[in-house]
PDB file of C-alpha atoms and ligand atoms in Angstrom:
ATOM      1  CA  MET A   4       0.005  -0.019   0.000  1.00  0.00           C
ATOM      2  CA  ALA A   5       1.543   3.228  -1.111  1.00  0.00           C
ATOM      3  CA  PHE A   6       1.341   6.138   1.216  1.00  0.00           C
ATOM      4  CA  THR A   7      -0.647   9.226   0.170  1.00  0.00           C
ATOM      5  CA  LEU A   8      -0.638  12.836   1.112  1.00  0.00           C
ATOM      6  CA  PRO A   9      -3.193  13.544   3.727  1.00  0.00           C
ATOM      7  CA  ALA A  10      -5.509  16.504   3.107  1.00  0.00           C
ATOM      8  CA  LEU A  11      -4.953  19.558   5.241  1.00  0.00           C
ATOM      9  CA  PRO A  12      -7.564  19.687   8.081  1.00  0.00           C
ATOM     10  CA  TYR A  13      -8.206  23.392   7.117  1.00  0.00           C
ATOM     11  CA  ALA A  14      -7.782  25.709   4.109  1.00  0.00           C
ATOM     12  CA  HIS A  15      -4.355  26.858   2.967  1.00  0.00           C
ATOM     13  CA  GLU A  16      -5.198  30.395   4.034  1.00  0.00           C
ATOM     14  CA  ALA A  17      -6.745  29.457   7.318  1.00  0.00           C
ATOM     15  CA  LEU A  18      -3.535  30.115   9.378  1.00  0.00           C
ATOM     16  CA  GLU A  19      -2.924  33.612   8.058  1.00  0.00           C
ATOM     17  CA  PRO A  20      -1.404  35.834   9.173  1.00  0.00           C
ATOM     18  CA  HIS A  21       0.779  33.490  11.325  1.00  0.00           C
ATOM     19  CA  ILE A  22       1.595  31.125   8.450  1.00  0.00           C
ATOM     20  CA  ASP A  23       0.930  32.579   4.961  1.00  0.00           C
ATOM     21  CA  THR A  24      -1.062  30.921   2.220  1.00  0.00           C
ATOM     22  CA  LYS A  25       1.748  30.452  -0.237  1.00  0.00           C
ATOM     23  CA  THR A  26       4.000  28.823   2.439  1.00  0.00           C
ATOM     24  CA  MET A  27       1.163  26.380   3.315  1.00  0.00           C
ATOM     25  CA  GLN A  28       0.575  25.567  -0.419  1.00  0.00           C
ATOM     26  CA  ILE A  29       4.260  24.823  -1.102  1.00  0.00           C
ATOM     27  CA  HIS A  30       5.007  23.246   2.339  1.00  0.00           C
ATOM     28  CA  HIS A  31       1.984  20.785   2.036  1.00  0.00           C
ATOM     29  CA  GLY A  32       1.616  20.403  -1.659  1.00  0.00           C
ATOM     30  CA  LYS A  33       5.323  20.279  -2.630  1.00  0.00           C
ATOM     31  CA  HIS A  34       7.552  19.449   0.341  1.00  0.00           C
ATOM     32  CA  HIS A  35       5.233  16.999   2.087  1.00  0.00           C
ATOM     33  CA  GLN A  36       4.147  15.480  -1.236  1.00  0.00           C
ATOM     34  CA  ALA A  37       7.860  14.917  -2.030  1.00  0.00           C
ATOM     35  CA  TYR A  38       8.459  13.091   1.201  1.00  0.00           C
ATOM     36  CA  VAL A  39       5.519  10.839   0.371  1.00  0.00           C
ATOM     37  CA  ASP A  40       6.610  10.183  -3.175  1.00  0.00           C
ATOM     38  CA  ASN A  41      10.208   9.452  -2.128  1.00  0.00           C
ATOM     39  CA  LEU A  42       9.155   7.274   0.720  1.00  0.00           C
ATOM     40  CA  ASN A  43       7.045   5.157  -1.651  1.00  0.00           C
ATOM     41  CA  LYS A  44       9.982   4.921  -4.127  1.00  0.00           C
ATOM     42  CA  ALA A  45      12.256   3.736  -1.241  1.00  0.00           C
ATOM     43  CA  ILE A  46      10.013   0.951  -0.082  1.00  0.00           C
ATOM     44  CA  THR A  47       8.268  -0.264  -3.233  1.00  0.00           C
ATOM     45  CA  GLY A  48       9.362  -3.823  -4.052  1.00  0.00           C
ATOM     46  CA  THR A  49      11.167  -4.236  -0.703  1.00  0.00           C
ATOM     47  CA  GLU A  50      10.403  -6.027   2.507  1.00  0.00           C
ATOM     48  CA  ASN A  51       9.301  -2.663   3.894  1.00  0.00           C
ATOM     49  CA  GLU A  52       6.536  -2.172   1.402  1.00  0.00           C
ATOM     50  CA  ASN A  53       3.594  -3.122   3.693  1.00  0.00           C
ATOM     51  CA  LYS A  54       4.816  -1.718   7.006  1.00  0.00           C
ATOM     52  CA  THR A  55       2.992   1.108   8.792  1.00  0.00           C
ATOM     53  CA  ILE A  56       4.550   4.487   8.909  1.00  0.00           C
ATOM     54  CA  GLU A  57       5.013   4.047  12.668  1.00  0.00           C
ATOM     55  CA  GLU A  58       7.029   0.832  12.115  1.00  0.00           C
ATOM     56  CA  LEU A  59       9.097   2.486   9.421  1.00  0.00           C
ATOM     57  CA  VAL A  60       9.834   5.567  11.509  1.00  0.00           C
ATOM     58  CA  LYS A  61      10.763   3.492  14.589  1.00  0.00           C
ATOM     59  CA  HIS A  62      13.393   1.492  12.798  1.00  0.00           C
ATOM     60  CA  ALA A  63      14.363   4.125  10.208  1.00  0.00           C
ATOM     61  CA  GLY A  64      17.855   4.347  11.384  1.00  0.00           C
ATOM     62  CA  SER A  65      18.579   0.744  10.545  1.00  0.00           C
ATOM     63  CA  ILE A  66      16.495   0.599   7.299  1.00  0.00           C
ATOM     64  CA  SER A  67      17.980   3.241   5.083  1.00  0.00           C
ATOM     65  CA  PRO A  68      18.665   7.024   4.892  1.00  0.00           C
ATOM     66  CA  ALA A  69      15.831   7.438   2.334  1.00  0.00           C
ATOM     67  CA  VAL A  70      13.341   5.849   4.806  1.00  0.00           C
ATOM     68  CA  ARG A  71      14.753   7.896   7.625  1.00  0.00           C
ATOM     69  CA  ASN A  72      14.495  11.211   5.730  1.00  0.00           C
ATOM     70  CA  ASN A  73      11.318  10.639   3.800  1.00  0.00           C
ATOM     71  CA  GLY A  74       9.435   8.426   6.295  1.00  0.00           C
ATOM     72  CA  GLY A  75      10.328  10.916   8.948  1.00  0.00           C
ATOM     73  CA  GLY A  76       9.256  13.701   6.737  1.00  0.00           C
ATOM     74  CA  HIS A  77       5.890  12.111   6.068  1.00  0.00           C
ATOM     75  CA  TRP A  78       5.233  11.286   9.722  1.00  0.00           C
ATOM     76  CA  ASN A  79       6.425  14.638  11.012  1.00  0.00           C
ATOM     77  CA  HIS A  80       4.375  16.738   8.566  1.00  0.00           C
ATOM     78  CA  SER A  81       1.207  14.724   9.062  1.00  0.00           C
ATOM     79  CA  PHE A  82       1.600  15.312  12.772  1.00  0.00           C
ATOM     80  CA  PHE A  83       2.357  19.001  12.314  1.00  0.00           C
ATOM     81  CA  TRP A  84      -0.722  19.812  10.195  1.00  0.00           C
ATOM     82  CA  GLU A  85      -2.921  18.257  12.982  1.00  0.00           C
ATOM     83  CA  SER A  86      -1.053  20.189  15.627  1.00  0.00           C
ATOM     84  CA  LEU A  87      -2.312  23.436  14.178  1.00  0.00           C
ATOM     85  CA  ALA A  88      -5.738  25.097  13.951  1.00  0.00           C
ATOM     86  CA  PRO A  89      -7.076  28.399  12.766  1.00  0.00           C
ATOM     87  CA  ASN A  90      -7.913  30.985  15.467  1.00  0.00           C
ATOM     88  CA  ALA A  91      -6.677  28.615  18.104  1.00  0.00           C
ATOM     89  CA  ALA A  92      -4.925  31.308  20.166  1.00  0.00           C
ATOM     90  CA  GLY A  93      -5.807  29.567  23.404  1.00  0.00           C
ATOM     91  CA  THR A  94      -4.080  27.896  26.332  1.00  0.00           C
ATOM     92  CA  PRO A  95      -4.058  24.234  27.421  1.00  0.00           C
ATOM     93  CA  SER A  96      -6.506  23.232  30.148  1.00  0.00           C
ATOM     94  CA  GLY A  97      -7.089  20.304  32.419  1.00  0.00           C
ATOM     95  CA  ALA A  98      -4.575  17.569  32.986  1.00  0.00           C
ATOM     96  CA  LEU A  99      -2.270  18.878  30.268  1.00  0.00           C
ATOM     97  CA  ALA A 100      -2.165  22.351  31.737  1.00  0.00           C
ATOM     98  CA  ASP A 101      -1.547  20.937  35.242  1.00  0.00           C
ATOM     99  CA  ALA A 102       1.319  18.808  33.851  1.00  0.00           C
ATOM    100  CA  ILE A 103       2.878  21.683  31.996  1.00  0.00           C
ATOM    101  CA  THR A 104       2.785  23.906  35.111  1.00  0.00           C
ATOM    102  CA  ALA A 105       4.195  21.055  37.299  1.00  0.00           C
ATOM    103  CA  THR A 106       6.996  20.290  34.816  1.00  0.00           C
ATOM    104  CA  PHE A 107       8.112  23.672  33.606  1.00  0.00           C
ATOM    105  CA  GLY A 108       6.862  26.033  36.295  1.00  0.00           C
ATOM    106  CA  SER A 109       4.430  27.890  34.027  1.00  0.00           C
ATOM    107  CA  LEU A 110       3.010  27.904  30.511  1.00  0.00           C
ATOM    108  CA  ASP A 111       5.305  30.813  29.595  1.00  0.00           C
ATOM    109  CA  ALA A 112       8.345  28.957  30.930  1.00  0.00           C
ATOM    110  CA  PHE A 113       7.410  25.974  28.728  1.00  0.00           C
ATOM    111  CA  LYS A 114       6.973  28.220  25.650  1.00  0.00           C
ATOM    112  CA  GLU A 115      10.347  29.721  26.253  1.00  0.00           C
ATOM    113  CA  LYS A 116      12.001  26.317  26.584  1.00  0.00           C
ATOM    114  CA  PHE A 117      10.278  25.041  23.447  1.00  0.00           C
ATOM    115  CA  ALA A 118      11.172  28.073  21.387  1.00  0.00           C
ATOM    116  CA  ASN A 119      14.777  27.869  22.688  1.00  0.00           C
ATOM    117  CA  ALA A 120      14.980  24.254  21.513  1.00  0.00           C
ATOM    118  CA  GLY A 121      13.917  25.436  18.028  1.00  0.00           C
ATOM    119  CA  MET A 122      16.291  28.434  18.024  1.00  0.00           C
ATOM    120  CA  THR A 123      19.281  26.305  19.038  1.00  0.00           C
ATOM    121  CA  ARG A 124      18.552  23.607  16.532  1.00  0.00           C
ATOM    122  CA  PHE A 125      21.244  24.475  13.932  1.00  0.00           C
ATOM    123  CA  GLY A 126      20.162  24.089  10.377  1.00  0.00           C
ATOM    124  CA  SER A 127      16.973  22.129   9.850  1.00  0.00           C
ATOM    125  CA  GLY A 128      14.962  20.154  12.248  1.00  0.00           C
ATOM    126  CA  TRP A 129      12.096  20.076  14.686  1.00  0.00           C
ATOM    127  CA  THR A 130      11.335  21.008  18.175  1.00  0.00           C
ATOM    128  CA  TRP A 131       9.086  18.779  20.312  1.00  0.00           C
ATOM    129  CA  LEU A 132       7.007  18.411  23.470  1.00  0.00           C
ATOM    130  CA  ILE A 133       7.156  14.699  24.299  1.00  0.00           C
ATOM    131  CA  VAL A 134       5.962  12.319  26.937  1.00  0.00           C
ATOM    132  CA  LYS A 135       8.865  10.291  28.252  1.00  0.00           C
ATOM    133  CA  ASP A 136       8.357   7.799  31.068  1.00  0.00           C
ATOM    134  CA  GLY A 137       5.035   9.456  31.872  1.00  0.00           C
ATOM    135  CA  LYS A 138       6.648  12.918  32.129  1.00  0.00           C
ATOM    136  CA  LEU A 139       6.732  15.965  29.808  1.00  0.00           C
ATOM    137  CA  GLU A 140       9.973  16.959  28.240  1.00  0.00           C
ATOM    138  CA  VAL A 141      11.134  19.347  25.484  1.00  0.00           C
ATOM    139  CA  SER A 142      13.546  18.058  22.902  1.00  0.00           C
ATOM    140  CA  SER A 143      14.744  18.694  19.331  1.00  0.00           C
ATOM    141  CA  THR A 144      15.789  16.615  16.422  1.00  0.00           C
ATOM    142  CA  PRO A 145      17.813  17.293  13.266  1.00  0.00           C
ATOM    143  CA  ASN A 146      16.492  16.966   9.720  1.00  0.00           C
ATOM    144  CA  GLN A 147      13.404  14.809   9.601  1.00  0.00           C
ATOM    145  CA  ASP A 148      14.257  12.671  12.646  1.00  0.00           C
ATOM    146  CA  ASN A 149      11.688  12.515  15.454  1.00  0.00           C
ATOM    147  CA  PRO A 150      11.504  11.171  19.054  1.00  0.00           C
ATOM    148  CA  LEU A 151       9.820   7.954  17.952  1.00  0.00           C
ATOM    149  CA  MET A 152      13.001   6.840  16.088  1.00  0.00           C
ATOM    150  CA  GLU A 153      15.213   4.366  17.976  1.00  0.00           C
ATOM    151  CA  ILE A 154      18.201   6.490  16.940  1.00  0.00           C
ATOM    152  CA  ALA A 155      16.876   9.690  18.494  1.00  0.00           C
ATOM    153  CA  ASP A 156      18.968  11.184  21.270  1.00  0.00           C
ATOM    154  CA  VAL A 157      15.843  11.723  23.387  1.00  0.00           C
ATOM    155  CA  LYS A 158      13.097   9.232  22.798  1.00  0.00           C
ATOM    156  CA  GLY A 159       9.508   9.565  23.754  1.00  0.00           C
ATOM    157  CA  THR A 160       5.891  10.122  22.470  1.00  0.00           C
ATOM    158  CA  PRO A 161       5.555  13.473  20.719  1.00  0.00           C
ATOM    159  CA  ILE A 162       2.435  15.466  21.554  1.00  0.00           C
ATOM    160  CA  LEU A 163       3.371  18.758  19.869  1.00  0.00           C
ATOM    161  CA  GLY A 164       5.952  19.594  17.328  1.00  0.00           C
ATOM    162  CA  CYS A 165       7.105  22.613  15.364  1.00  0.00           C
ATOM    163  CA  ASP A 166       8.873  22.501  11.996  1.00  0.00           C
ATOM    164  CA  VAL A 167      11.894  24.817  12.082  1.00  0.00           C
ATOM    165  CA  TRP A 168      13.088  24.134   8.573  1.00  0.00           C
ATOM    166  CA  GLU A 169      13.438  27.388   6.672  1.00  0.00           C
ATOM    167  CA  HIS A 170      10.840  26.114   4.191  1.00  0.00           C
ATOM    168  CA  ALA A 171       8.323  26.343   7.000  1.00  0.00           C
ATOM    169  CA  TYR A 172       8.700  30.091   7.405  1.00  0.00           C
ATOM    170  CA  TYR A 173      11.136  31.817   4.996  1.00  0.00           C
ATOM    171  CA  LEU A 174       8.651  33.361   2.585  1.00  0.00           C
ATOM    172  CA  HIS A 175       6.996  35.339   5.319  1.00  0.00           C
ATOM    173  CA  TYR A 176       9.615  35.566   8.138  1.00  0.00           C
ATOM    174  CA  GLN A 177      12.934  35.263   6.090  1.00  0.00           C
ATOM    175  CA  ASN A 178      15.599  34.679   8.642  1.00  0.00           C
ATOM    176  CA  ARG A 179      13.439  35.559  11.688  1.00  0.00           C
ATOM    177  CA  ARG A 180      12.912  32.098  13.098  1.00  0.00           C
ATOM    178  CA  ALA A 181      12.167  33.526  16.530  1.00  0.00           C
ATOM    179  CA  ASP A 182       9.282  35.535  15.144  1.00  0.00           C
ATOM    180  CA  TYR A 183       7.831  32.425  13.554  1.00  0.00           C
ATOM    181  CA  LEU A 184       8.179  30.460  16.794  1.00  0.00           C
ATOM    182  CA  ALA A 185       6.432  33.246  18.670  1.00  0.00           C
ATOM    183  CA  ALA A 186       3.602  33.317  16.189  1.00  0.00           C
ATOM    184  CA  PHE A 187       3.288  29.470  16.365  1.00  0.00           C
ATOM    185  CA  TRP A 188       1.504  29.844  19.770  1.00  0.00           C
ATOM    186  CA  ASN A 189      -1.458  31.573  17.998  1.00  0.00           C
ATOM    187  CA  ILE A 190      -2.229  28.512  15.977  1.00  0.00           C
ATOM    188  CA  VAL A 191      -1.502  25.599  18.359  1.00  0.00           C
ATOM    189  CA  ASN A 192      -4.402  23.069  18.499  1.00  0.00           C
ATOM    190  CA  TRP A 193      -4.317  22.563  22.277  1.00  0.00           C
ATOM    191  CA  ASP A 194      -7.371  20.204  22.079  1.00  0.00           C
ATOM    192  CA  LYS A 195      -5.288  17.876  19.858  1.00  0.00           C
ATOM    193  CA  VAL A 196      -2.270  18.188  22.124  1.00  0.00           C
ATOM    194  CA  ALA A 197      -4.460  17.252  25.095  1.00  0.00           C
ATOM    195  CA  GLU A 198      -5.897  14.316  23.274  1.00  0.00           C
ATOM    196  CA  ARG A 199      -2.387  13.048  22.494  1.00  0.00           C
ATOM    197  CA  PHE A 200      -1.351  13.624  26.043  1.00  0.00           C
ATOM    198  CA  ALA A 201      -4.267  11.519  27.397  1.00  0.00           C
ATOM    199  CA  ALA A 202      -3.523   8.761  24.752  1.00  0.00           C
ATOM    200  CA  SER A 203       0.137   8.603  25.872  1.00  0.00           C
ATOM    201  CA  LYS A 204      -0.714   7.384  29.332  1.00  0.00           C
TER     202      LYS A 204
HETATM  203 MN1   MN B   5       8.560  21.059   6.653  1.00  0.00          MN
END
């Protein structure tokens, strides 16, 4: 079964002004599509052809660089689109909010730590909020790696992630990754993050 590009759960223009329409069109329609196509090319006719994306990502480091980059790319972007929502500008509530406060001291302290992980990721990669051994933790990964991979420095279950590749923000923010990371909080789908947090337990 070949992998396919999942539809965006909102319109390309829905995340304006925080993420612009053209960035969304290219990021989803070109970049994510390319990860899907190249993943399919890498597994077609091999023993990995019928594995789930989760299985491929977990063992990506020992399968091939193509599966690591493109399988990671497909999983990460599918996760990213669902992490966002138009007009979301809210705050977490319930058990997730309690866990964030207990772990990081406050929501603002968490945001600072998450943004700092994104700012200090040299080159391309991702910043994550993960559940590790039942506890929240902030981490980051290079390229299209993610915390589900056995080769990740910090392994865990991602519940929120932000793409800090330049292709995610360059058209609107140019070199200003910090501004993009600050705007990110206006479009975080906290309901989805809370759902993932509950499922991780
Ligand atoms: Mn991307």
